[in-house]
Structures are given as structure tokens and as C-alpha cells.
Coordinates of C-alpha atoms in Angstrom, one line a residue:
X1 CA -9.3 -0.7 -27.7
X2 CA -8.4 -3.2 -25.0
X3 CA -10.6 -5.2 -22.7
X4 CA -11.1 -4.1 -19.1
X5 CA -8.7 -6.0 -16.9
X6 CA -5.7 -6.0 -19.3
X7 CA -2.5 -6.1 -17.3
X8 CA 0.0 -3.3 -17.2
X9 CA 2.5 -5.4 -19.1
X10 CA 0.0 -6.1 -21.8
X11 CA -0.9 -2.5 -22.2
X12 CA 2.7 -1.4 -22.3
X13 CA 3.6 -4.0 -25.0
X14 CA 0.7 -3.1 -27.2
X15 CA 1.1 0.7 -26.9
X16 CA 4.9 0.4 -27.7
X17 CA 4.0 -1.7 -30.8
X18 CA 1.5 0.8 -32.0
X19 CA -1.4 -1.7 -31.7
X20 CA -3.4 0.6 -29.5
X21 CA -3.1 4.4 -29.0
X22 CA -2.3 5.6 -25.5
X23 CA -5.0 8.4 -26.0
X24 CA -7.7 5.9 -26.8
X25 CA -6.7 3.7 -23.8
X26 CA -6.7 6.7 -21.5
X27 CA -10.2 7.8 -22.7
X28 CA -11.4 4.2 -22.2
X29 CA -10.3 4.2 -18.5
X30 CA -11.6 7.7 -17.9
X31 CA -15.0 6.5 -19.2
X32 CA -14.8 3.5 -16.9
X33 CA -14.1 5.8 -13.9
X34 CA -17.1 8.0 -14.9
X35 CA -19.4 4.9 -15.1
X36 CA -18.2 2.9 -12.1
X37 CA -16.7 5.3 -9.5
X38 CA -19.8 7.0 -8.3
X39 CA -20.9 3.9 -6.5
X40 CA -17.3 2.8 -5.5
X41 CA -15.8 6.1 -4.3
X42 CA -12.2 5.2 -5.2
X43 CA -11.1 8.6 -6.7
X44 CA -10.9 12.0 -5.0
X45 CA -9.5 13.7 -8.1
X46 CA -9.6 12.7 -11.8
X47 CA -6.9 14.3 -13.9
X48 CA -8.4 13.9 -17.3
X49 CA -6.8 16.8 -19.2
X50 CA -3.4 16.1 -17.7
X51 CA -3.7 12.4 -18.5
X52 CA -4.7 13.0 -22.1
X53 CA -1.7 15.4 -22.6
X54 CA 0.6 12.7 -21.3
X55 CA -1.0 10.1 -23.6
X56 CA -0.5 12.4 -26.6
X57 CA 3.2 12.6 -25.8
X58 CA 3.5 8.8 -25.5
X59 CA 1.8 8.4 -28.9
X60 CA 4.1 10.9 -30.4
X61 CA 7.1 8.9 -29.1
X62 CA 5.7 5.7 -30.7
X63 CA 5.0 7.5 -34.0
X64 CA 8.6 8.8 -34.1
X65 CA 10.0 5.3 -33.6
X66 CA 11.4 6.2 -30.2
X67 CA 11.2 4.0 -27.1
X68 CA 8.1 5.2 -25.1
X69 CA 9.2 3.6 -21.9
X70 CA 8.6 0.4 -20.0
X71 CA 5.2 1.5 -18.8
X72 CA 4.1 3.2 -22.1
X73 CA 0.4 4.2 -21.9
X74 CA -0.3 2.4 -18.6
X75 CA -3.1 4.2 -16.7
X76 CA -1.9 4.7 -13.1
X77 CA -4.0 5.8 -10.0
X78 CA -2.0 7.5 -7.3
X79 CA -2.9 7.5 -3.6
X80 CA -3.7 11.0 -2.5
X81 CA -0.7 11.5 -0.2
X82 CA 1.8 11.3 -3.1
X83 CA 2.4 14.7 -4.7
X84 CA 1.6 15.4 -8.3
X85 CA 2.6 18.9 -9.3
X86 CA -0.4 21.2 -9.5
X87 CA -2.9 18.5 -8.5
X88 CA -4.6 18.7 -5.1
X89 CA -3.1 16.6 -2.4
X90 CA -5.6 16.1 0.5
X91 CA -4.3 13.0 2.3
X92 CA -8.0 12.3 2.8
X93 CA -8.2 15.2 5.3
X94 CA -9.9 18.6 5.5
X95 CA -6.8 20.2 6.9
X96 CA -5.0 20.2 3.5
X97 CA -8.0 22.0 1.9
X98 CA -6.8 23.9 -1.2
X99 CA -3.2 22.6 -1.2
X100 CA -1.6 22.0 -4.6
X101 CA 2.0 20.9 -4.4
X102 CA 4.6 22.6 -6.5
X103 CA 6.5 19.4 -7.3
X104 CA 5.9 15.7 -8.1
X105 CA 6.9 12.8 -5.8
X106 CA 9.9 10.9 -7.1
X107 CA 8.0 7.6 -7.2
X108 CA 5.3 9.1 -9.4
X109 CA 7.9 11.0 -11.6
X110 CA 9.8 7.8 -12.3
X111 CA 6.6 6.1 -13.5
X112 CA 5.7 9.1 -15.7
X113 CA 9.2 9.1 -17.2
X114 CA 8.7 5.4 -18.1
X115 CA 5.5 6.4 -20.0
X116 CA 2.8 5.8 -17.4
X117 CA -0.3 8.0 -17.4
X118 CA -1.5 9.3 -14.1
X119 CA -5.3 9.4 -14.3
X120 CA -6.2 10.5 -10.8
X121 CA -5.7 10.6 -7.1
X122 CA -7.3 7.9 -4.9
X123 CA -9.2 8.0 -1.7
X124 CA -7.6 6.9 1.6
X125 CA -7.9 6.8 5.3
X126 CA -7.0 10.3 6.6
X127 CA -3.2 10.6 6.7
X128 CA -3.1 6.8 6.0
X129 CA -4.5 6.1 9.5
X130 CA -6.9 3.2 9.2
X131 CA -7.6 -0.3 7.8
X132 CA -10.8 0.3 6.0
X133 CA -10.8 3.6 4.0
X134 CA -13.7 4.7 6.2
X135 CA -11.7 7.4 7.9
X136 CA -11.5 9.6 4.8
X137 CA -12.9 13.1 5.4
X138 CA -14.6 13.0 2.0
X139 CA -16.3 9.6 1.4
X140 CA -16.0 5.9 2.2
X141 CA -14.7 3.6 -0.5
X142 CA -16.6 0.5 -1.2
X143 CA -15.4 -3.0 -2.1
X144 CA -16.3 -3.9 -5.7
X145 CA -16.9 -7.5 -4.6
X146 CA -19.6 -6.4 -2.2
X147 CA -20.6 -2.7 -2.0
X148 CA -21.7 -3.2 1.6
X149 CA -18.1 -4.0 2.7
X150 CA -14.8 -2.2 3.1
X151 CA -12.0 -2.4 0.6
X152 CA -9.4 -2.4 3.3
X153 CA -7.1 0.5 4.0
X154 CA -5.5 2.8 4.0
X155 CA -4.8 2.4 0.3
X156 CA -8.3 1.3 -0.3
X157 CA -9.0 3.7 -3.2
X158 CA -5.9 2.4 -5.1
X159 CA -6.8 -1.2 -4.6
X160 CA -10.4 -0.6 -5.8
X161 CA -9.2 1.3 -8.8
X162 CA -7.2 -1.8 -10.0
X163 CA -9.9 -4.3 -8.9
X164 CA -12.6 -2.5 -10.8
X165 CA -10.5 -2.0 -13.9
X166 CA -10.3 1.7 -13.6
X167 CA -6.5 1.6 -13.6
X168 CA -4.0 -1.0 -14.7
X169 CA -1.6 0.0 -11.9
X170 CA -1.9 2.0 -8.7
X171 CA 0.4 3.4 -6.1
X172 CA -0.2 3.1 -2.4
X173 CA 1.8 3.4 0.8
X174 CA 2.3 0.8 3.5
X175 CA 3.0 1.8 7.1
X176 CA 1.5 -1.3 8.8
X177 CA -0.1 -3.2 5.9
X178 CA -1.9 -0.4 4.0
X179 CA -1.0 -1.9 0.6
X180 CA -1.1 -5.6 1.3
X181 CA -4.3 -5.5 3.3
X182 CA -6.5 -3.8 0.7
X183 CA -4.8 -5.8 -2.0
X184 CA -6.0 -9.0 -0.3
X185 CA -9.5 -7.8 0.4
X186 CA -10.0 -6.6 -3.2
X187 CA -8.3 -9.5 -4.9
X188 CA -5.3 -7.8 -6.4
X189 CA -1.5 -8.0 -5.9
X190 CA 0.2 -5.5 -3.6
X191 CA 3.9 -5.0 -2.7
X192 CA 5.4 -3.4 0.4
X193 CA 9.1 -2.9 -0.6
X194 CA 12.0 -3.1 1.7
X195 CA 12.3 0.1 3.7
X196 CA 14.6 2.4 1.6
X197 CA 13.9 0.7 -1.7
X198 CA 11.6 3.6 -2.9
X199 CA 12.2 7.3 -2.4
X200 CA 9.8 8.9 0.0
X201 CA 10.4 12.4 -1.4
X202 CA 7.0 14.0 -2.1
X203 CA 5.2 11.5 0.1
X204 CA 3.3 13.0 3.0
X205 CA 4.6 11.2 6.1
X206 CA 2.6 9.3 8.6
X207 CA 5.3 7.4 10.5
X208 CA 8.7 8.1 8.8
X209 CA 10.5 4.9 9.9
X210 CA 7.7 2.7 8.7
X211 CA 6.1 4.3 5.6
X212 CA 7.0 2.8 2.2
X213 CA 5.6 3.4 -1.3
X214 CA 4.6 0.4 -3.4
X215 CA 2.5 -0.7 -6.4
X216 CA -0.8 -2.6 -6.7
X217 CA -1.7 -4.4 -9.9
X218 CA -3.4 -7.5 -11.3
X219 CA -0.3 -9.7 -11.5
X220 CA 3.1 -10.2 -9.9
X221 CA 4.6 -9.5 -13.3
X222 CA 3.0 -6.0 -13.3
X223 CA 4.2 -5.3 -9.8
X224 CA 7.7 -6.4 -10.7
X225 CA 7.6 -4.2 -13.8
X226 CA 6.6 -1.1 -11.7
X227 CA 9.2 -2.0 -9.0
X228 CA 12.0 -2.0 -11.6
X229 CA 11.0 1.5 -12.6
X230 CA 10.4 2.9 -9.1
X231 CA 13.2 1.4 -7.1
X232 CA 16.6 3.1 -6.6
X233 CA 18.4 5.7 -4.6
X234 CA 17.2 9.3 -4.7
X235 CA 19.4 12.3 -3.8
X236 CA 16.3 14.1 -2.5
X237 CA 15.7 11.3 0.1
X238 CA 18.5 10.4 2.6
X239 CA 16.6 7.3 3.6
X240 CA 16.6 5.8 0.1
X241 CA 19.1 3.0 -0.3
X242 CA 21.9 2.7 -2.8
X243 CA 21.2 -0.9 -3.6
X244 CA 21.3 -2.4 -7.1
X245 CA 17.9 -2.9 -8.7
X246 CA 17.9 -6.3 -10.6
X247 CA 15.8 -7.3 -13.6
X248 CA 12.8 -8.5 -11.6
X249 CA 11.0 -9.8 -14.6
X250 CA 13.8 -12.3 -15.4
X251 CA 14.1 -13.3 -11.8
X252 CA 10.3 -13.9 -11.6
X253 CA 10.3 -16.5 -14.4
X254 CA 12.7 -19.0 -12.7
X255 CA 10.0 -20.9 -10.9
X256 CA 9.6 -22.1 -7.3
X257 CA 11.6 -25.3 -7.5
X258 CA 13.9 -25.5 -4.5
X259 CA 12.4 -22.5 -2.6
X260 CA 12.0 -23.0 1.1
X261 CA 8.7 -21.5 2.4
X262 CA 8.7 -20.9 6.2
X263 CA 5.4 -21.0 8.0
X264 CA 5.1 -19.6 11.6
X265 CA 2.3 -22.0 12.7
X266 CA 2.2 -21.0 16.4
X267 CA 1.6 -17.3 15.4
X268 CA -1.3 -18.3 13.1
X269 CA -3.4 -20.5 15.5
X270 CA -5.6 -17.8 17.0
X271 CA -8.1 -15.4 15.6
X272 CA -8.0 -16.5 11.9
X273 CA -11.2 -17.1 10.1
X274 CA -11.6 -20.8 9.2
X275 CA -12.2 -20.0 5.5
X276 CA -9.0 -17.9 5.4
X277 CA -7.0 -20.7 7.0
X278 CA -8.4 -23.2 4.4
X279 CA -7.4 -20.9 1.6
X280 CA -3.9 -20.4 3.1
X281 CA -3.3 -24.2 3.5
X282 CA -4.4 -24.6 -0.1
X283 CA -1.9 -22.0 -1.3
X284 CA 0.9 -23.8 0.5
X285 CA -0.1 -27.0 -1.3
X286 CA 0.0 -25.1 -4.6
X287 CA 3.5 -23.8 -3.8
X288 CA 4.6 -27.3 -2.9
X289 CA 3.2 -28.6 -6.2
X290 CA 5.3 -25.9 -7.9
X291 CA 8.4 -27.3 -6.4
X292 CA 8.7 -25.4 -3.1
X293 CA 9.2 -27.0 0.3
X294 CA 7.4 -25.8 3.4
X295 CA 9.2 -25.7 6.8
X296 CA 8.1 -24.5 10.2
X297 CA 9.7 -21.3 11.5
X298 CA 9.4 -19.4 14.8
X299 CA 8.5 -15.7 15.2
X300 CA 8.3 -15.7 19.0
X301 CA 7.9 -11.9 19.4
X302 CA 5.4 -11.4 16.5
X303 CA 2.5 -11.5 18.9
X304 CA 3.7 -8.2 20.4
X305 CA 3.9 -6.5 17.0
X306 CA 0.5 -4.8 17.1
X307 CA 1.2 -3.2 20.5
X308 CA 4.7 -2.2 19.4
X309 CA 3.5 -0.8 16.1
X310 CA 0.8 1.4 17.7
X311 CA 3.3 2.9 20.0
X312 CA 6.0 3.6 17.4
X313 CA 3.6 4.7 14.7
X314 CA 1.6 7.1 16.9
X315 CA 4.7 8.6 18.3
X316 CA 6.1 9.4 14.9
X317 CA 2.6 10.6 13.7
X318 CA 2.3 13.1 16.6
X319 CA 5.6 14.6 15.5
X320 CA 4.9 14.6 11.8
X321 CA 1.4 16.1 12.1
X322 CA 2.6 19.0 14.2
X323 CA 3.3 20.9 11.0
X324 CA -0.4 21.2 10.2
X325 CA -1.2 24.4 12.1
X326 CA -2.9 26.7 9.7
X327 CA 0.1 28.9 9.2
X328 CA 1.9 27.6 6.1
X329 CA -0.7 25.8 4.0
X330 CA -4.1 24.2 4.0
X331 CA -7.1 25.0 6.2
X332 CA -6.8 28.1 8.6
X333 CA -9.5 28.8 11.1
X334 CA -10.4 32.4 11.9
X335 CA -9.6 33.1 15.5
X336 CA -8.7 36.0 17.7
X337 CA -5.1 34.9 18.6
X338 CA -2.4 32.5 17.4
X339 CA -3.0 29.8 20.1
X340 CA -6.8 29.7 19.3
X341 CA -6.1 29.6 15.6
X342 CA -3.8 26.6 16.1
X343 CA -6.4 24.8 18.2
X344 CA -9.5 25.5 16.0
X345 CA -7.6 24.7 12.8
X346 CA -6.6 21.3 14.1
X347 CA -9.9 20.6 15.7
X348 CA -11.8 21.3 12.5
X349 CA -9.2 19.9 10.1
X350 CA -8.4 16.5 11.7
X351 CA -10.8 13.6 12.0
X352 CA -11.4 11.4 15.1
X353 CA -8.8 8.7 14.2
X354 CA -6.1 11.2 13.5
X355 CA -6.8 13.0 16.8
X356 CA -6.8 9.7 18.7
X357 CA -3.3 8.8 17.3
X358 CA -1.9 12.3 17.9
X359 CA -3.0 12.0 21.6
X360 CA -1.6 8.5 22.0
X361 CA 1.7 9.5 20.3
X362 CA 2.1 12.6 22.4
X363 CA 1.5 10.5 25.6
X364 CA 4.0 7.8 24.8
X365 CA 6.7 10.5 24.1
X366 CA 5.9 12.5 27.2
X367 CA 8.2 12.9 30.2
X368 CA 7.8 10.0 32.6
X369 CA 6.4 7.7 29.9
X370 CA 9.0 7.7 27.2
X371 CA 11.1 4.9 28.7
X372 CA 8.1 2.8 29.7
X373 CA 6.4 2.9 26.3
X374 CA 8.4 4.3 23.3
X375 CA 11.9 3.0 24.4
X376 CA 10.5 -0.4 25.3
X377 CA 8.6 -0.6 21.9
X378 CA 11.9 0.1 20.0
X379 CA 13.6 -2.7 21.9
X380 CA 10.8 -5.1 21.0
X381 CA 11.0 -3.9 17.4
X382 CA 14.7 -5.0 17.4
X383 CA 13.6 -8.5 18.7
X384 CA 11.0 -8.8 15.9
X385 CA 13.7 -8.0 13.3
X386 CA 16.0 -10.6 14.9
X387 CA 13.2 -13.2 14.8
X388 CA 13.0 -12.7 11.0
X389 CA 16.8 -12.8 10.6
X390 CA 16.7 -16.2 12.4
X391 CA 13.8 -17.5 10.4
X392 CA 15.5 -16.6 7.1
X393 CA 18.3 -19.0 8.1
X394 CA 15.9 -21.8 7.6
X395 CA 13.8 -20.5 4.7
X396 CA 13.8 -18.2 1.7
X397 CA 10.3 -16.6 2.2
X398 CA 7.9 -16.6 5.2
X399 CA 4.2 -17.3 4.3
X400 CA 1.1 -16.4 6.3
X401 CA -2.4 -15.0 5.5
X402 CA -2.4 -11.4 4.6
X403 CA -5.5 -10.7 6.8
X404 CA -7.2 -12.8 9.5
X405 CA -10.7 -12.3 7.9
X406 CA -12.2 -11.4 4.5
X407 CA -13.6 -7.9 4.0
X408 CA -16.0 -6.9 6.8
X409 CA -19.1 -4.7 6.5
X410 CA -18.9 -0.9 6.4
X411 CA -19.3 0.5 9.9
X412 CA -18.8 -2.8 11.7
X413 CA -15.6 -1.8 13.5
X414 CA -15.5 2.0 13.4
X415 CA -16.8 2.1 17.0
X416 CA -14.2 -0.3 18.2
X417 CA -10.7 0.9 17.3
X418 CA -8.9 -2.0 18.9
X419 CA -10.8 -4.5 16.7
X420 CA -9.9 -2.4 13.7
X421 CA -6.2 -2.4 14.7
X422 CA -6.2 -6.2 14.9
X423 CA -6.9 -6.5 11.2
X424 CA -3.2 -5.6 10.7
X425 CA -1.9 -8.4 12.9
X426 CA -0.2 -10.3 10.1
X427 CA 1.1 -7.2 8.2
X428 CA 2.7 -4.9 10.8
X429 CA 5.7 -7.2 11.6
X430 CA 7.2 -6.6 8.2
X431 CA 7.1 -2.8 8.7
X432 CA 8.7 -3.0 12.1
X433 CA 11.4 -5.2 10.6
X434 CA 11.8 -3.2 7.4
X435 CA 11.5 -6.2 5.2
X436 CA 9.5 -6.6 1.9
X437 CA 6.1 -8.2 1.7
X438 CA 3.9 -9.3 -1.2
X439 CA 0.2 -10.1 -1.1
X440 CA -1.3 -12.2 -3.9
X441 CA -4.9 -13.4 -4.3
X442 CA -5.4 -16.9 -3.0
X443 CA -9.1 -17.6 -3.4
X444 CA -12.6 -16.6 -2.3
X445 CA -14.1 -17.0 1.1
X446 CA -17.9 -16.5 1.1
X447 CA -17.5 -14.8 -2.3
X448 CA -14.9 -12.4 -1.0
X449 CA -11.2 -12.4 -1.9
X450 CA -8.4 -13.2 0.5
X451 CA -4.7 -13.0 0.2
X452 CA -1.5 -15.0 0.6
X453 CA 1.3 -12.9 2.1
X454 CA 5.0 -13.7 1.4
X455 CA 7.7 -11.9 3.3
X456 CA 11.3 -11.8 2.2
X457 CA 14.8 -10.9 3.3
X458 CA 15.7 -7.2 3.1
X459 CA 16.2 -6.1 -0.5
X460 CA 15.3 -9.5 -1.8
X461 CA 12.0 -8.6 -3.6
X462 CA 13.3 -10.8 -6.5
X463 CA 12.6 -14.0 -4.4
X464 CA 9.1 -12.8 -3.5
X465 CA 8.4 -12.1 -7.2
X466 CA 9.7 -15.6 -8.0
X467 CA 7.5 -17.3 -5.5
X468 CA 4.5 -15.1 -6.3
X469 CA 4.7 -15.5 -10.0
X470 CA 5.2 -19.3 -9.7
X471 CA 2.0 -19.4 -7.6
X472 CA 0.0 -17.4 -10.1
X473 CA 1.2 -19.7 -12.9
X474 CA -0.5 -22.6 -11.1
X475 CA -3.6 -20.8 -10.0
X476 CA -6.3 -18.6 -11.5
X477 CA -7.3 -16.6 -8.4
X478 CA -5.9 -13.4 -9.9
X479 CA -8.1 -13.8 -12.9
X480 CA -11.3 -13.5 -10.9
X481 CA -13.3 -10.3 -11.4
X482 CA -15.7 -8.6 -9.0
X483 CA -19.4 -8.4 -10.0
X484 CA -19.7 -4.6 -9.2

């Protein structure tokens, strides 16, 4: 048996050596889910039988002397908008009631081929629309550091699964910060890869030009290990990029000496909790002690990122969600004619936040408003990307807090969508620019974890892993465990 909190890399090494059986490890995590999840609400579906079957196959490979894979026996939790064949996909919504996909998402399939064990599907904001995992149609998810507070969103279930030792690795999706933000608020590591690094085949779309699948784990080493397995082109996804996938583990171990860390100080001077800013400054000092050099950079258009994001994302969402009409799959309302069936199905199946974003997206794409809103937002998006291009002339990574505050109480911001949207102020620029972002734990504020966010050049996740690993080598924030 292994202690709770073992890293994915530790699990894989010990399973491959035959020191621990994948079946025993899987049962241990399933028992932990049964004991802890009723008060946390991280999982929507637990795939116990399927997981144990996978574990038996891994143990058989080890017994036969064959390579069981880079992630042998690692328990993985999957956000419930990535398909797993035969397992319900709900996207946290009633409108997909009863839907079981006939195929598995490429990102999940690649983990499974590397020996990982999918133990369940995790809770999320409906169709990934939210920053707190309170918008799920089924249950809110609670932060294990304080059960009265949110875990962040929309990948809150995945972040909690790792933070509460119910999984060694988890998959989320990041459209405007939905991996990095819950990673920060739950005290784990989360990666939003470069757009195109990971196949989106088998991933239910929110905003197709922004969504990206990524891993959450205890350490940068674990995230790098998962990235090595998941990254790469996929014939089933035309948006996946044919870019070489390096050995991230080797790159991570080279240290931070000589790295230039850019800090956009003017962008950080308003709306940031004092404790979060203190933790951020301390993290910069730790990076400097590891051999990095900090320089000031400018992101002059970053202040427009939230407004830009909520035009682009809602426009794409209004198009993507048009397919949920009660005709092909999921919920179908009984009605006297086709038009009423469409309307009643969508009214009953979608929650308030999804309806709000569909309406906003339809408005900004409508005749007479397209140029004023959507076209202008795409122009600002280009300026934000150019700002990062210019910043990376002076630095190797850009650093900022992941979130402006620690986790807030459940229900505090649900009545004020604009305040909720502002929680993503530091994360949405990366999605608009298509660049990678890494959040690593950087301390506790009032007993709650907060994160350091590192942003990199397109397809340069290796440098993010290098900086993040060097930071974790000097600090112990990632070793902290929640009391719940």
C-alpha cells in the first residue's frame, strides 16, 4: 500500500517495479473516494469495475516482465466533459441526461495506453461555464481546505480529487483559467497547454478557439510526465499541432539559473488581495534565489482581456450549444410540436449561467452588433497576443498571481456574475493569446492556498516546467495537505 498524497511519478515507479500492485492501489483510492467524497462532491461518476479491470491488466503486464507504461497504475480522475466510452458524460448539465459516448477522448486514451487507471468522472460548472463549480446541475463541489468555500472552476472536481488524495492525477479543461484557477485555490499544480498541444477530439466544446485539455497533479514533475504522454498531433483533430514533444522531465531538472522572469507590475496593481500579493512577491524572491532574474514587462492591453474573453467565449458557446436540441441525444421534453420541443428541452436542460452566455453570444453575433462587439474583440485579442510576443523578447516566462483572491465562500458571488467573471482576470489573457500557463502553489493566505502563475512562449512548456520545478525544489508549499 502507499500513503495518501503519493505523487503520480512515485506510483508509476513503484507499480512498474512490482513493489505495489495496481489493483491494491486502485482499491485504496476507491475507498478514499467513498470515505471523503460525500462531503466534498468532487465526483459525478465512480468507475470502480472498469478501473479494477484496467488495474488487473497493468499487473499482468508487470508480472509478464513487459513495460506497463509511463503512468502504470496511476489513478486518474477525468473532468466530465471528456468522453470515456460507455461512461456517462454530463458536462455538469441535465441536458445530456442518459448520454453514454461510444468512444474515448484522445487525451484520455493516451493516458490509458500509458497504464493510467481512470477511476471516475469529476464535477464541473455546467459546460465549463463558471469559476467556482457552483454552476453544476447536480451538486456544488467544496474546497477541502475549507468546506464552506469554493474550489474554483470550472475544473473544481478534478482539482479537489487531487488535493484530497482521491486521485494522483486529474484532467481538466481550461477555456479562461478553468485548470489554473482551481489548481491555485486547492493547492495543486495545473497546466493549461499551448492551444493545439493536446487533441480536443472527444472533448465537449465550450469555446473552440480557447478550450484546451490539461493535467492537474501534486508536482510539476507529475504534470510534465502527463504532458509527455498526452501531447502530440492527432489525425482526429485538425486543430492539434504537429510539434515535437520533448522530454519534459529532463528539461525540468536543469534549474532556474539564468531564467528571465517578466513581471507586468502595472497590470497587478489593482484588485489584488494584500495576502496574495505578499505571497507573489515571496515567490519571486524564491525564484531569484534559485538563480532567476526578474524584469518588468508591459502588457498594455491585458486590462481589456476580461471584456474581450466574454465576447469571444460567449459567441462561440452560442454556436456550439445549438446542437443540444433534444433531437439527437440527451434530454427531450415532451411537446406538441418541434419548435416547442426545442424550447422546452433547452429551458429545462440548461441552467441560468449557460442561458446567460447563450443569450450574450447570440447578441454579439447578431446583425448590427457583430462589428461593434465580436469583430472588435477579435482585434483586441490580436493586440493581447502581440503584447506577449513583445514581452517574451525581454523574458523567458511571465509571472503573476493565478487569482486575485483566495477561495471565496460558497454563494458569495453567484448573485453577481460580473464579480465572478473578475476572478479570471489573470488567467484569460493566456487563452486569448493561445500560450501555455502553469499554476503552482505558492503559500497560504488566511489558511487557504494561492498560486503562482507562469506563462510561456507558444509550445515552450519545457521552460515553464523548468521554472516551476526549480521553484518547488526551493519551497514546500506543494507538500501542504488540507485538513478536510
